[in-house]
Amino acid sequence: MEGKKIMIIIFIIYCILILWLFDITEKDNDKNFKVSHKQDIIINHSSDLSDLLVTIDSIKSQTYQSKKINLIIFDFSHEDIKSILKLYENVFFKINVIKSSNFEIGDHYLDLDERIMIADEVLIIKSGMSLPNSMIQELSNLLLQGNNSAFLIPMIYICSQRKNIFLQLFHSFFTMLKLSSINKGIINKIDLYRDCLIIKRNIFMEILSNNYSNLSVRGVLNCGVYIDEKDLSISSQSMLKSFYIVYACINLLFISAITMFVNAPSIYLLLAILIKIIPEAIIVYSYYNRLKIKFPKIDFIVYLMIIPFYLFIIIFNNRKLILGR
């Protein structure tokens, strides 16, 4: 009996933790505030030309004036994309293509000539991303209105095959955990080479020169940005990895509670199970909705049951998840 009560207390503490961590409230900003200055956009392009064209077309269709957008494309492919992109030369302010071969090393921005930059802020995205048509305007508004150095943009994998729905949700779990940790001030770090974000130009240059301090970053929840990728690498910082371990232990305790309840039904065990699963399902599902992930509710319920086993991938294995299109 005493063990069952302790289990209930643990699950109550856990629910309070995720209720605090996954807070879906966001600061309101002036919707009538419109930025109209020039905008630098860095696109990291690695292979598929069609992915790059999808991204450029989504930028072209933005509510933001195309003639004020300066594209800086880091090209790691083996194609001559410069000649292909001549079709867009009258659409944007300018298109700059920088050939590079050190994508995996993650220092290619050091090849960037600051003189080709024209704005006080820079948006960094990846080839293959499809942007909502008002995203650039909204991000620019956020950056200019507040005191933040940068806003992190969540990337959601496009699940083209139903068999990958759980991998999509699993990857999205780490996305929302990182955003929540940033917004709660648990971590205050960005990766210019892996993250997608909008950042003030002076901060961007200071980070490249390893000469910056007082970085203030927030995550933007409701961008609705999707990306089509084959490989999704889930990397974690030590702080987040600690949470993964705690989360795995909680779920193993949950599995133990279910097993005990099946063997010997008890009102205390039933209460413990309900305290764990109902608030968690509501909170996480609400957060996924803010990320604008589309998935069936039945799949989500099944996913909540199997996530403890997925967690061992990130705790004990740093390999990439291979997501076939």
PDB file of C-alpha atoms in Angstrom:
ATOM      1  CA  MET A   1       0.000   0.000   0.000  1.00  0.00           C
ATOM      2  CA  GLU A   2       2.787   2.396   0.939  1.00  0.00           C
ATOM      3  CA  GLY A   3       4.539   1.766  -2.378  1.00  0.00           C
ATOM      4  CA  LYS A   4       1.368   2.553  -4.314  1.00  0.00           C
ATOM      5  CA  LYS A   5       0.950   5.891  -2.523  1.00  0.00           C
ATOM      6  CA  ILE A   6       4.570   6.787  -3.273  1.00  0.00           C
ATOM      7  CA  MET A   7       3.900   5.973  -6.921  1.00  0.00           C
ATOM      8  CA  ILE A   8       0.920   8.365  -6.906  1.00  0.00           C
ATOM      9  CA  ILE A   9       3.057  11.128  -5.361  1.00  0.00           C
ATOM     10  CA  ILE A  10       5.786  10.595  -7.985  1.00  0.00           C
ATOM     11  CA  PHE A  11       3.278  10.867 -10.837  1.00  0.00           C
ATOM     12  CA  ILE A  12       1.745  14.025  -9.326  1.00  0.00           C
ATOM     13  CA  ILE A  13       5.203  15.638  -9.133  1.00  0.00           C
ATOM     14  CA  TYR A  14       5.874  14.526 -12.721  1.00  0.00           C
ATOM     15  CA  CYS A  15       2.620  16.101 -13.972  1.00  0.00           C
ATOM     16  CA  ILE A  16       3.442  19.381 -12.211  1.00  0.00           C
ATOM     17  CA  LEU A  17       6.878  19.304 -13.896  1.00  0.00           C
ATOM     18  CA  ILE A  18       5.580  18.860 -17.439  1.00  0.00           C
ATOM     19  CA  LEU A  19       2.766  21.370 -16.812  1.00  0.00           C
ATOM     20  CA  TRP A  20       5.452  23.921 -15.918  1.00  0.00           C
ATOM     21  CA  LEU A  21       7.853  22.898 -18.669  1.00  0.00           C
ATOM     22  CA  PHE A  22       5.405  22.619 -21.558  1.00  0.00           C
ATOM     23  CA  ASP A  23       3.679  25.931 -20.978  1.00  0.00           C
ATOM     24  CA  ILE A  24       1.927  26.860 -24.248  1.00  0.00           C
ATOM     25  CA  THR A  25       1.395  30.548 -23.442  1.00  0.00           C
ATOM     26  CA  GLU A  26       3.278  33.016 -25.610  1.00  0.00           C
ATOM     27  CA  LYS A  27       3.905  36.714 -25.358  1.00  0.00           C
ATOM     28  CA  ASP A  28       1.438  38.788 -27.367  1.00  0.00           C
ATOM     29  CA  ASN A  29       2.909  41.088 -29.968  1.00  0.00           C
ATOM     30  CA  ASP A  30       1.452  44.023 -31.836  1.00  0.00           C
ATOM     31  CA  LYS A  31      -0.199  42.486 -34.907  1.00  0.00           C
ATOM     32  CA  ASN A  32      -0.388  45.885 -36.625  1.00  0.00           C
ATOM     33  CA  PHE A  33       3.355  46.384 -36.322  1.00  0.00           C
ATOM     34  CA  LYS A  34       4.896  45.811 -39.752  1.00  0.00           C
ATOM     35  CA  VAL A  35       8.608  45.650 -40.509  1.00  0.00           C
ATOM     36  CA  SER A  36       9.524  46.599 -44.074  1.00  0.00           C
ATOM     37  CA  HIS A  37      13.329  46.800 -44.085  1.00  0.00           C
ATOM     38  CA  LYS A  38      15.649  44.595 -46.128  1.00  0.00           C
ATOM     39  CA  GLN A  39      16.097  40.985 -45.064  1.00  0.00           C
ATOM     40  CA  ASP A  40      19.041  38.569 -45.406  1.00  0.00           C
ATOM     41  CA  ILE A  41      18.117  34.891 -45.705  1.00  0.00           C
ATOM     42  CA  ILE A  42      20.748  32.136 -45.520  1.00  0.00           C
ATOM     43  CA  ILE A  43      19.735  28.805 -47.080  1.00  0.00           C
ATOM     44  CA  ASN A  44      21.845  25.704 -46.486  1.00  0.00           C
ATOM     45  CA  HIS A  45      21.465  23.499 -49.557  1.00  0.00           C
ATOM     46  CA  SER A  46      23.007  20.018 -49.560  1.00  0.00           C
ATOM     47  CA  SER A  47      21.667  17.837 -52.358  1.00  0.00           C
ATOM     48  CA  ASP A  48      18.190  17.765 -53.917  1.00  0.00           C
ATOM     49  CA  LEU A  49      17.559  20.714 -56.259  1.00  0.00           C
ATOM     50  CA  SER A  50      13.785  20.244 -56.034  1.00  0.00           C
ATOM     51  CA  ASP A  51      14.011  20.831 -52.255  1.00  0.00           C
ATOM     52  CA  LEU A  52      15.814  24.123 -52.848  1.00  0.00           C
ATOM     53  CA  LEU A  53      13.213  25.253 -55.395  1.00  0.00           C
ATOM     54  CA  VAL A  54      10.402  24.435 -52.942  1.00  0.00           C
ATOM     55  CA  THR A  55      12.043  26.667 -50.341  1.00  0.00           C
ATOM     56  CA  ILE A  56      12.747  29.525 -52.756  1.00  0.00           C
ATOM     57  CA  ASP A  57       9.198  29.395 -54.110  1.00  0.00           C
ATOM     58  CA  SER A  58       7.817  29.568 -50.564  1.00  0.00           C
ATOM     59  CA  ILE A  59      10.003  32.634 -49.948  1.00  0.00           C
ATOM     60  CA  LYS A  60       8.809  34.133 -53.228  1.00  0.00           C
ATOM     61  CA  SER A  61       5.172  33.750 -52.135  1.00  0.00           C
ATOM     62  CA  GLN A  62       5.725  35.523 -48.808  1.00  0.00           C
ATOM     63  CA  THR A  63       3.743  38.596 -47.836  1.00  0.00           C
ATOM     64  CA  TYR A  64       7.164  40.192 -47.297  1.00  0.00           C
ATOM     65  CA  GLN A  65       8.333  42.169 -50.340  1.00  0.00           C
ATOM     66  CA  SER A  66      10.586  39.911 -52.445  1.00  0.00           C
ATOM     67  CA  LYS A  67      12.643  42.849 -53.698  1.00  0.00           C
ATOM     68  CA  LYS A  68      13.800  43.464 -50.113  1.00  0.00           C
ATOM     69  CA  ILE A  69      15.024  39.879 -49.658  1.00  0.00           C
ATOM     70  CA  ASN A  70      18.710  39.085 -50.147  1.00  0.00           C
ATOM     71  CA  LEU A  71      19.274  35.334 -50.583  1.00  0.00           C
ATOM     72  CA  ILE A  72      22.597  33.824 -49.483  1.00  0.00           C
ATOM     73  CA  ILE A  73      22.759  30.172 -50.501  1.00  0.00           C
ATOM     74  CA  PHE A  74      25.489  27.879 -49.198  1.00  0.00           C
ATOM     75  CA  ASP A  75      25.640  25.180 -51.849  1.00  0.00           C
ATOM     76  CA  PHE A  76      27.103  21.781 -50.872  1.00  0.00           C
ATOM     77  CA  SER A  77      25.723  19.997 -53.934  1.00  0.00           C
ATOM     78  CA  HIS A  78      27.518  19.009 -57.138  1.00  0.00           C
ATOM     79  CA  GLU A  79      25.116  20.917 -59.384  1.00  0.00           C
ATOM     80  CA  ASP A  80      25.457  24.299 -61.021  1.00  0.00           C
ATOM     81  CA  ILE A  81      22.578  25.901 -59.151  1.00  0.00           C
ATOM     82  CA  LYS A  82      23.810  29.403 -59.903  1.00  0.00           C
ATOM     83  CA  SER A  83      22.719  29.166 -63.543  1.00  0.00           C
ATOM     84  CA  ILE A  84      19.411  27.545 -62.549  1.00  0.00           C
ATOM     85  CA  LEU A  85      18.625  30.324 -60.084  1.00  0.00           C
ATOM     86  CA  LYS A  86      18.962  32.977 -62.790  1.00  0.00           C
ATOM     87  CA  LEU A  87      15.212  32.441 -63.251  1.00  0.00           C
ATOM     88  CA  TYR A  88      14.756  34.237 -59.916  1.00  0.00           C
ATOM     89  CA  GLU A  89      17.270  37.055 -60.369  1.00  0.00           C
ATOM     90  CA  ASN A  90      14.551  39.643 -61.008  1.00  0.00           C
ATOM     91  CA  VAL A  91      12.394  38.383 -58.136  1.00  0.00           C
ATOM     92  CA  PHE A  92      14.684  39.098 -55.186  1.00  0.00           C
ATOM     93  CA  PHE A  93      17.046  41.915 -54.262  1.00  0.00           C
ATOM     94  CA  LYS A  94      19.983  39.612 -54.992  1.00  0.00           C
ATOM     95  CA  ILE A  95      20.895  35.915 -54.996  1.00  0.00           C
ATOM     96  CA  ASN A  96      24.358  35.011 -53.704  1.00  0.00           C
ATOM     97  CA  VAL A  97      25.598  31.427 -54.162  1.00  0.00           C
ATOM     98  CA  ILE A  98      28.572  30.303 -52.075  1.00  0.00           C
ATOM     99  CA  LYS A  99      30.030  26.929 -53.010  1.00  0.00           C
ATOM    100  CA  SER A 100      31.249  24.942 -50.017  1.00  0.00           C
ATOM    101  CA  SER A 101      32.310  21.382 -49.240  1.00  0.00           C
ATOM    102  CA  ASN A 102      32.594  21.453 -45.461  1.00  0.00           C
ATOM    103  CA  PHE A 103      28.933  20.960 -44.509  1.00  0.00           C
ATOM    104  CA  GLU A 104      29.638  18.156 -42.021  1.00  0.00           C
ATOM    105  CA  ILE A 105      32.422  20.120 -40.338  1.00  0.00           C
ATOM    106  CA  GLY A 106      30.010  22.957 -39.583  1.00  0.00           C
ATOM    107  CA  ASP A 107      32.158  26.043 -40.100  1.00  0.00           C
ATOM    108  CA  HIS A 108      31.110  27.165 -43.581  1.00  0.00           C
ATOM    109  CA  TYR A 109      29.762  30.529 -42.382  1.00  0.00           C
ATOM    110  CA  LEU A 110      33.385  31.542 -41.873  1.00  0.00           C
ATOM    111  CA  ASP A 111      33.537  31.803 -45.682  1.00  0.00           C
ATOM    112  CA  LEU A 112      30.792  34.429 -45.623  1.00  0.00           C
ATOM    113  CA  ASP A 113      31.837  37.889 -46.807  1.00  0.00           C
ATOM    114  CA  GLU A 114      29.945  40.286 -44.553  1.00  0.00           C
ATOM    115  CA  ARG A 115      29.856  42.834 -47.361  1.00  0.00           C
ATOM    116  CA  ILE A 116      27.174  40.863 -49.221  1.00  0.00           C
ATOM    117  CA  MET A 117      24.836  41.190 -46.237  1.00  0.00           C
ATOM    118  CA  ILE A 118      22.427  44.112 -46.409  1.00  0.00           C
ATOM    119  CA  ALA A 119      20.195  43.831 -43.323  1.00  0.00           C
ATOM    120  CA  ASP A 120      20.415  44.091 -39.535  1.00  0.00           C
ATOM    121  CA  GLU A 121      19.026  40.589 -39.118  1.00  0.00           C
ATOM    122  CA  VAL A 122      19.466  37.244 -40.825  1.00  0.00           C
ATOM    123  CA  LEU A 123      17.064  34.335 -41.232  1.00  0.00           C
ATOM    124  CA  ILE A 124      18.817  30.937 -41.376  1.00  0.00           C
ATOM    125  CA  ILE A 125      16.857  28.038 -42.910  1.00  0.00           C
ATOM    126  CA  LYS A 126      17.454  24.738 -44.693  1.00  0.00           C
ATOM    127  CA  SER A 127      16.768  23.654 -48.235  1.00  0.00           C
ATOM    128  CA  GLY A 128      13.516  21.693 -48.305  1.00  0.00           C
ATOM    129  CA  MET A 129      11.664  23.880 -45.813  1.00  0.00           C
ATOM    130  CA  SER A 130       8.243  25.137 -46.809  1.00  0.00           C
ATOM    131  CA  LEU A 131       7.441  28.423 -45.095  1.00  0.00           C
ATOM    132  CA  PRO A 132       3.950  29.765 -44.297  1.00  0.00           C
ATOM    133  CA  ASN A 133       3.377  32.876 -46.419  1.00  0.00           C
ATOM    134  CA  SER A 134       3.510  35.328 -43.495  1.00  0.00           C
ATOM    135  CA  MET A 135       6.368  33.748 -41.544  1.00  0.00           C
ATOM    136  CA  ILE A 136       9.177  36.148 -42.529  1.00  0.00           C
ATOM    137  CA  GLN A 137       7.010  39.159 -41.711  1.00  0.00           C
ATOM    138  CA  GLU A 138       5.983  37.741 -38.331  1.00  0.00           C
ATOM    139  CA  LEU A 139       9.528  36.733 -37.352  1.00  0.00           C
ATOM    140  CA  SER A 140      10.895  40.154 -38.310  1.00  0.00           C
ATOM    141  CA  ASN A 141       8.158  41.788 -36.251  1.00  0.00           C
ATOM    142  CA  LEU A 142       9.019  39.623 -33.235  1.00  0.00           C
ATOM    143  CA  LEU A 143      12.733  40.364 -33.443  1.00  0.00           C
ATOM    144  CA  LEU A 144      12.266  44.123 -33.754  1.00  0.00           C
ATOM    145  CA  GLN A 145       9.593  44.448 -31.050  1.00  0.00           C
ATOM    146  CA  GLY A 146      11.390  42.554 -28.291  1.00  0.00           C
ATOM    147  CA  ASN A 147      14.796  42.455 -26.639  1.00  0.00           C
ATOM    148  CA  ASN A 148      15.674  38.956 -27.824  1.00  0.00           C
ATOM    149  CA  SER A 149      18.829  38.228 -29.800  1.00  0.00           C
ATOM    150  CA  ALA A 150      17.245  35.401 -31.789  1.00  0.00           C
ATOM    151  CA  PHE A 151      14.100  33.335 -32.279  1.00  0.00           C
ATOM    152  CA  LEU A 152      14.440  29.599 -32.837  1.00  0.00           C
ATOM    153  CA  ILE A 153      12.175  28.056 -35.497  1.00  0.00           C
ATOM    154  CA  PRO A 154      10.903  24.485 -34.989  1.00  0.00           C
ATOM    155  CA  MET A 155      11.283  22.120 -37.936  1.00  0.00           C
ATOM    156  CA  ILE A 156       8.659  19.425 -38.339  1.00  0.00           C
ATOM    157  CA  TYR A 157       9.400  16.394 -40.507  1.00  0.00           C
ATOM    158  CA  ILE A 158       6.863  15.744 -43.263  1.00  0.00           C
ATOM    159  CA  CYS A 159       5.554  12.220 -42.741  1.00  0.00           C
ATOM    160  CA  SER A 160       4.975  11.029 -46.306  1.00  0.00           C
ATOM    161  CA  GLN A 161       4.545   7.399 -45.261  1.00  0.00           C
ATOM    162  CA  ARG A 162       2.185   6.308 -42.509  1.00  0.00           C
ATOM    163  CA  LYS A 163       4.717   3.807 -41.189  1.00  0.00           C
ATOM    164  CA  ASN A 164       6.889   6.764 -40.093  1.00  0.00           C
ATOM    165  CA  ILE A 165       4.185   8.547 -38.055  1.00  0.00           C
ATOM    166  CA  PHE A 166       5.751   7.466 -34.738  1.00  0.00           C
ATOM    167  CA  LEU A 167       9.201   8.658 -35.843  1.00  0.00           C
ATOM    168  CA  GLN A 168       7.653  12.015 -36.730  1.00  0.00           C
ATOM    169  CA  LEU A 169       6.080  12.294 -33.280  1.00  0.00           C
ATOM    170  CA  PHE A 170       9.264  11.071 -31.612  1.00  0.00           C
ATOM    171  CA  HIS A 171      11.400  13.676 -33.378  1.00  0.00           C
ATOM    172  CA  SER A 172       8.786  16.352 -32.609  1.00  0.00           C
ATOM    173  CA  PHE A 173       9.004  15.451 -28.913  1.00  0.00           C
ATOM    174  CA  PHE A 174      12.661  16.508 -28.872  1.00  0.00           C
ATOM    175  CA  THR A 175      11.790  19.635 -30.834  1.00  0.00           C
ATOM    176  CA  MET A 176       9.183  20.732 -28.309  1.00  0.00           C
ATOM    177  CA  LEU A 177      11.417  19.761 -25.383  1.00  0.00           C
ATOM    178  CA  LYS A 178      14.207  21.961 -26.726  1.00  0.00           C
ATOM    179  CA  LEU A 179      11.854  24.892 -27.367  1.00  0.00           C
ATOM    180  CA  SER A 180      10.315  24.573 -23.912  1.00  0.00           C
ATOM    181  CA  SER A 181      13.737  24.391 -22.245  1.00  0.00           C
ATOM    182  CA  ILE A 182      14.856  27.511 -24.112  1.00  0.00           C
ATOM    183  CA  ASN A 183      11.678  29.438 -23.291  1.00  0.00           C
ATOM    184  CA  LYS A 184      11.967  28.449 -19.625  1.00  0.00           C
ATOM    185  CA  GLY A 185      15.603  29.541 -19.489  1.00  0.00           C
ATOM    186  CA  ILE A 186      16.903  26.034 -18.749  1.00  0.00           C
ATOM    187  CA  ILE A 187      19.231  26.209 -21.743  1.00  0.00           C
ATOM    188  CA  ASN A 188      20.420  29.305 -23.549  1.00  0.00           C
ATOM    189  CA  LYS A 189      22.384  28.019 -26.501  1.00  0.00           C
ATOM    190  CA  ILE A 190      21.904  27.854 -30.254  1.00  0.00           C
ATOM    191  CA  ASP A 191      23.733  26.055 -33.060  1.00  0.00           C
ATOM    192  CA  LEU A 192      24.022  28.300 -36.109  1.00  0.00           C
ATOM    193  CA  TYR A 193      24.851  25.326 -38.324  1.00  0.00           C
ATOM    194  CA  ARG A 194      22.019  22.991 -37.280  1.00  0.00           C
ATOM    195  CA  ASP A 195      19.235  25.202 -35.966  1.00  0.00           C
ATOM    196  CA  CYS A 196      16.849  27.312 -38.034  1.00  0.00           C
ATOM    197  CA  LEU A 197      16.371  30.780 -36.605  1.00  0.00           C
ATOM    198  CA  ILE A 198      16.182  34.495 -37.139  1.00  0.00           C
ATOM    199  CA  ILE A 199      18.984  36.368 -35.439  1.00  0.00           C
ATOM    200  CA  LYS A 200      20.337  39.907 -35.216  1.00  0.00           C
ATOM    201  CA  ARG A 201      23.234  40.378 -37.586  1.00  0.00           C
ATOM    202  CA  ASN A 202      25.658  41.729 -34.988  1.00  0.00           C
ATOM    203  CA  ILE A 203      24.980  38.745 -32.709  1.00  0.00           C
ATOM    204  CA  PHE A 204      25.418  36.378 -35.661  1.00  0.00           C
ATOM    205  CA  MET A 205      28.853  37.837 -36.454  1.00  0.00           C
ATOM    206  CA  GLU A 206      29.863  37.825 -32.776  1.00  0.00           C
ATOM    207  CA  ILE A 207      28.990  34.125 -32.452  1.00  0.00           C
ATOM    208  CA  LEU A 208      31.090  33.341 -35.547  1.00  0.00           C
ATOM    209  CA  SER A 209      34.048  35.119 -33.978  1.00  0.00           C
ATOM    210  CA  ASN A 210      33.429  33.462 -30.577  1.00  0.00           C
ATOM    211  CA  ASN A 211      33.085  36.906 -29.070  1.00  0.00           C
ATOM    212  CA  TYR A 212      29.559  37.214 -27.712  1.00  0.00           C
ATOM    213  CA  SER A 213      27.718  37.358 -24.399  1.00  0.00           C
ATOM    214  CA  ASN A 214      24.216  37.922 -23.039  1.00  0.00           C
ATOM    215  CA  LEU A 215      22.543  35.801 -25.694  1.00  0.00           C
ATOM    216  CA  SER A 216      18.764  36.017 -25.339  1.00  0.00           C
ATOM    217  CA  VAL A 217      16.896  33.450 -27.414  1.00  0.00           C
ATOM    218  CA  ARG A 218      13.306  32.210 -27.525  1.00  0.00           C
ATOM    219  CA  GLY A 219      11.530  29.471 -29.424  1.00  0.00           C
ATOM    220  CA  VAL A 220       8.587  30.249 -31.707  1.00  0.00           C
ATOM    221  CA  LEU A 221       5.895  27.596 -31.363  1.00  0.00           C
ATOM    222  CA  ASN A 222       3.294  28.255 -34.020  1.00  0.00           C
ATOM    223  CA  CYS A 223       5.352  28.716 -37.200  1.00  0.00           C
ATOM    224  CA  GLY A 224       3.999  25.624 -38.963  1.00  0.00           C
ATOM    225  CA  VAL A 225       7.307  25.048 -40.796  1.00  0.00           C
ATOM    226  CA  TYR A 226       7.704  21.684 -42.483  1.00  0.00           C
ATOM    227  CA  ILE A 227      10.755  20.069 -44.011  1.00  0.00           C
ATOM    228  CA  ASP A 228      11.195  16.960 -46.130  1.00  0.00           C
ATOM    229  CA  GLU A 229      14.307  15.067 -45.010  1.00  0.00           C
ATOM    230  CA  LYS A 230      15.554  11.506 -45.219  1.00  0.00           C
ATOM    231  CA  ASP A 231      17.825  11.645 -42.193  1.00  0.00           C
ATOM    232  CA  LEU A 232      16.802  13.251 -38.928  1.00  0.00           C
ATOM    233  CA  SER A 233      19.677  13.479 -36.516  1.00  0.00           C
ATOM    234  CA  ILE A 234      18.597  13.779 -32.897  1.00  0.00           C
ATOM    235  CA  SER A 235      21.384  15.387 -30.916  1.00  0.00           C
ATOM    236  CA  SER A 236      21.011  16.392 -27.311  1.00  0.00           C
ATOM    237  CA  GLN A 237      22.673  18.586 -24.756  1.00  0.00           C
ATOM    238  CA  SER A 238      23.529  17.117 -21.361  1.00  0.00           C
ATOM    239  CA  MET A 239      20.687  19.004 -19.670  1.00  0.00           C
ATOM    240  CA  LEU A 240      18.104  17.563 -22.063  1.00  0.00           C
ATOM    241  CA  LYS A 241      19.626  14.099 -21.885  1.00  0.00           C
ATOM    242  CA  SER A 242      19.092  14.153 -18.124  1.00  0.00           C
ATOM    243  CA  PHE A 243      15.425  14.801 -18.766  1.00  0.00           C
ATOM    244  CA  TYR A 244      15.287  11.883 -21.218  1.00  0.00           C
ATOM    245  CA  ILE A 245      16.619   9.565 -18.510  1.00  0.00           C
ATOM    246  CA  VAL A 246      14.126  10.853 -15.931  1.00  0.00           C
ATOM    247  CA  TYR A 247      11.333  10.581 -18.487  1.00  0.00           C
ATOM    248  CA  ALA A 248      12.327   6.990 -19.326  1.00  0.00           C
ATOM    249  CA  CYS A 249      12.356   6.068 -15.619  1.00  0.00           C
ATOM    250  CA  ILE A 250       8.889   7.592 -15.147  1.00  0.00           C
ATOM    251  CA  ASN A 251       7.562   5.593 -18.082  1.00  0.00           C
ATOM    252  CA  LEU A 252       9.135   2.381 -16.814  1.00  0.00           C
ATOM    253  CA  LEU A 253       7.431   3.028 -13.471  1.00  0.00           C
ATOM    254  CA  PHE A 254       4.214   3.577 -15.414  1.00  0.00           C
ATOM    255  CA  ILE A 255       4.607   0.234 -17.198  1.00  0.00           C
ATOM    256  CA  SER A 256       5.219  -1.376 -13.811  1.00  0.00           C
ATOM    257  CA  ALA A 257       1.995   0.194 -12.474  1.00  0.00           C
ATOM    258  CA  ILE A 258       0.006  -1.190 -15.418  1.00  0.00           C
ATOM    259  CA  THR A 259       1.524  -4.664 -14.946  1.00  0.00           C
ATOM    260  CA  MET A 260       0.701  -4.620 -11.228  1.00  0.00           C
ATOM    261  CA  PHE A 261      -2.838  -3.434 -11.951  1.00  0.00           C
ATOM    262  CA  VAL A 262      -3.439  -6.259 -14.449  1.00  0.00           C
ATOM    263  CA  ASN A 263      -2.200  -8.837 -11.924  1.00  0.00           C
ATOM    264  CA  ALA A 264      -4.034  -7.350  -8.920  1.00  0.00           C
ATOM    265  CA  PRO A 265      -6.501  -4.503  -9.672  1.00  0.00           C
ATOM    266  CA  SER A 266      -6.371  -1.687  -7.122  1.00  0.00           C
ATOM    267  CA  ILE A 267      -7.999   1.725  -6.854  1.00  0.00           C
ATOM    268  CA  TYR A 268      -4.622   3.228  -5.928  1.00  0.00           C
ATOM    269  CA  LEU A 269      -2.923   1.763  -8.989  1.00  0.00           C
ATOM    270  CA  LEU A 270      -5.777   2.923 -11.215  1.00  0.00           C
ATOM    271  CA  LEU A 271      -5.493   6.416  -9.723  1.00  0.00           C
ATOM    272  CA  ALA A 272      -1.728   6.422 -10.309  1.00  0.00           C
ATOM    273  CA  ILE A 273      -2.191   5.371 -13.949  1.00  0.00           C
ATOM    274  CA  LEU A 274      -4.845   8.055 -14.580  1.00  0.00           C
ATOM    275  CA  ILE A 275      -2.781  10.794 -12.865  1.00  0.00           C
ATOM    276  CA  LYS A 276       0.132   9.969 -15.144  1.00  0.00           C
ATOM    277  CA  ILE A 277      -1.537   9.476 -18.509  1.00  0.00           C
ATOM    278  CA  ILE A 278      -4.439  11.973 -18.640  1.00  0.00           C
ATOM    279  CA  PRO A 279      -2.588  15.243 -17.817  1.00  0.00           C
ATOM    280  CA  GLU A 280       0.392  14.131 -19.933  1.00  0.00           C
ATOM    281  CA  ALA A 281      -1.793  13.354 -22.945  1.00  0.00           C
ATOM    282  CA  ILE A 282      -3.591  16.714 -22.724  1.00  0.00           C
ATOM    283  CA  ILE A 283      -0.416  18.762 -22.222  1.00  0.00           C
ATOM    284  CA  VAL A 284       1.703  17.070 -24.895  1.00  0.00           C
ATOM    285  CA  TYR A 285      -1.142  16.938 -27.408  1.00  0.00           C
ATOM    286  CA  SER A 286      -1.802  20.674 -26.882  1.00  0.00           C
ATOM    287  CA  TYR A 287       1.868  21.392 -27.464  1.00  0.00           C
ATOM    288  CA  TYR A 288       1.922  19.321 -30.632  1.00  0.00           C
ATOM    289  CA  ASN A 289      -1.078  21.320 -31.848  1.00  0.00           C
ATOM    290  CA  ARG A 290       0.867  24.532 -31.272  1.00  0.00           C
ATOM    291  CA  LEU A 291       3.638  23.095 -33.463  1.00  0.00           C
ATOM    292  CA  LYS A 292       0.856  22.449 -36.007  1.00  0.00           C
ATOM    293  CA  ILE A 293       1.670  18.767 -36.422  1.00  0.00           C
ATOM    294  CA  LYS A 294      -1.069  16.874 -38.205  1.00  0.00           C
ATOM    295  CA  PHE A 295      -1.612  13.323 -37.027  1.00  0.00           C
ATOM    296  CA  PRO A 296      -4.539  11.054 -36.021  1.00  0.00           C
ATOM    297  CA  LYS A 297      -5.476  10.990 -32.320  1.00  0.00           C
ATOM    298  CA  ILE A 298      -5.414   7.180 -32.234  1.00  0.00           C
ATOM    299  CA  ASP A 299      -1.791   7.189 -33.420  1.00  0.00           C
ATOM    300  CA  PHE A 300      -0.961   9.680 -30.680  1.00  0.00           C
ATOM    301  CA  ILE A 301      -2.481   7.470 -27.957  1.00  0.00           C
ATOM    302  CA  VAL A 302      -0.515   4.447 -29.200  1.00  0.00           C
ATOM    303  CA  TYR A 303       2.625   6.604 -29.387  1.00  0.00           C
ATOM    304  CA  LEU A 304       2.319   7.584 -25.709  1.00  0.00           C
ATOM    305  CA  MET A 305       2.456   3.909 -24.814  1.00  0.00           C
ATOM    306  CA  ILE A 306       5.538   3.032 -26.877  1.00  0.00           C
ATOM    307  CA  ILE A 307       7.661   6.166 -26.343  1.00  0.00           C
ATOM    308  CA  PRO A 308       9.568   4.615 -23.374  1.00  0.00           C
ATOM    309  CA  PHE A 309      11.152   2.178 -25.832  1.00  0.00           C
ATOM    310  CA  TYR A 310      12.004   4.950 -28.323  1.00  0.00           C
ATOM    311  CA  LEU A 311      13.748   6.872 -25.549  1.00  0.00           C
ATOM    312  CA  PHE A 312      16.486   4.259 -25.327  1.00  0.00           C
ATOM    313  CA  ILE A 313      17.531   5.293 -28.862  1.00  0.00           C
ATOM    314  CA  ILE A 314      18.588   8.725 -27.662  1.00  0.00           C
ATOM    315  CA  ILE A 315      19.942   7.640 -24.271  1.00  0.00           C
ATOM    316  CA  PHE A 316      22.139   4.772 -25.428  1.00  0.00           C
ATOM    317  CA  ASN A 317      22.560   5.388 -29.162  1.00  0.00           C
ATOM    318  CA  ASN A 318      23.558   8.559 -31.019  1.00  0.00           C
ATOM    319  CA  ARG A 319      22.914   7.229 -34.532  1.00  0.00           C
ATOM    320  CA  LYS A 320      20.631   8.951 -37.032  1.00  0.00           C
ATOM    321  CA  LEU A 321      17.040   7.939 -37.508  1.00  0.00           C
ATOM    322  CA  ILE A 322      16.581   6.874 -41.127  1.00  0.00           C
ATOM    323  CA  LEU A 323      13.266   8.118 -42.427  1.00  0.00           C
ATOM    324  CA  GLY A 324      12.416   6.807 -45.896  1.00  0.00           C
ATOM    325  CA  ARG A 325      10.251   9.025 -48.033  1.00  0.00           C
TER     326      ARG A 325
END
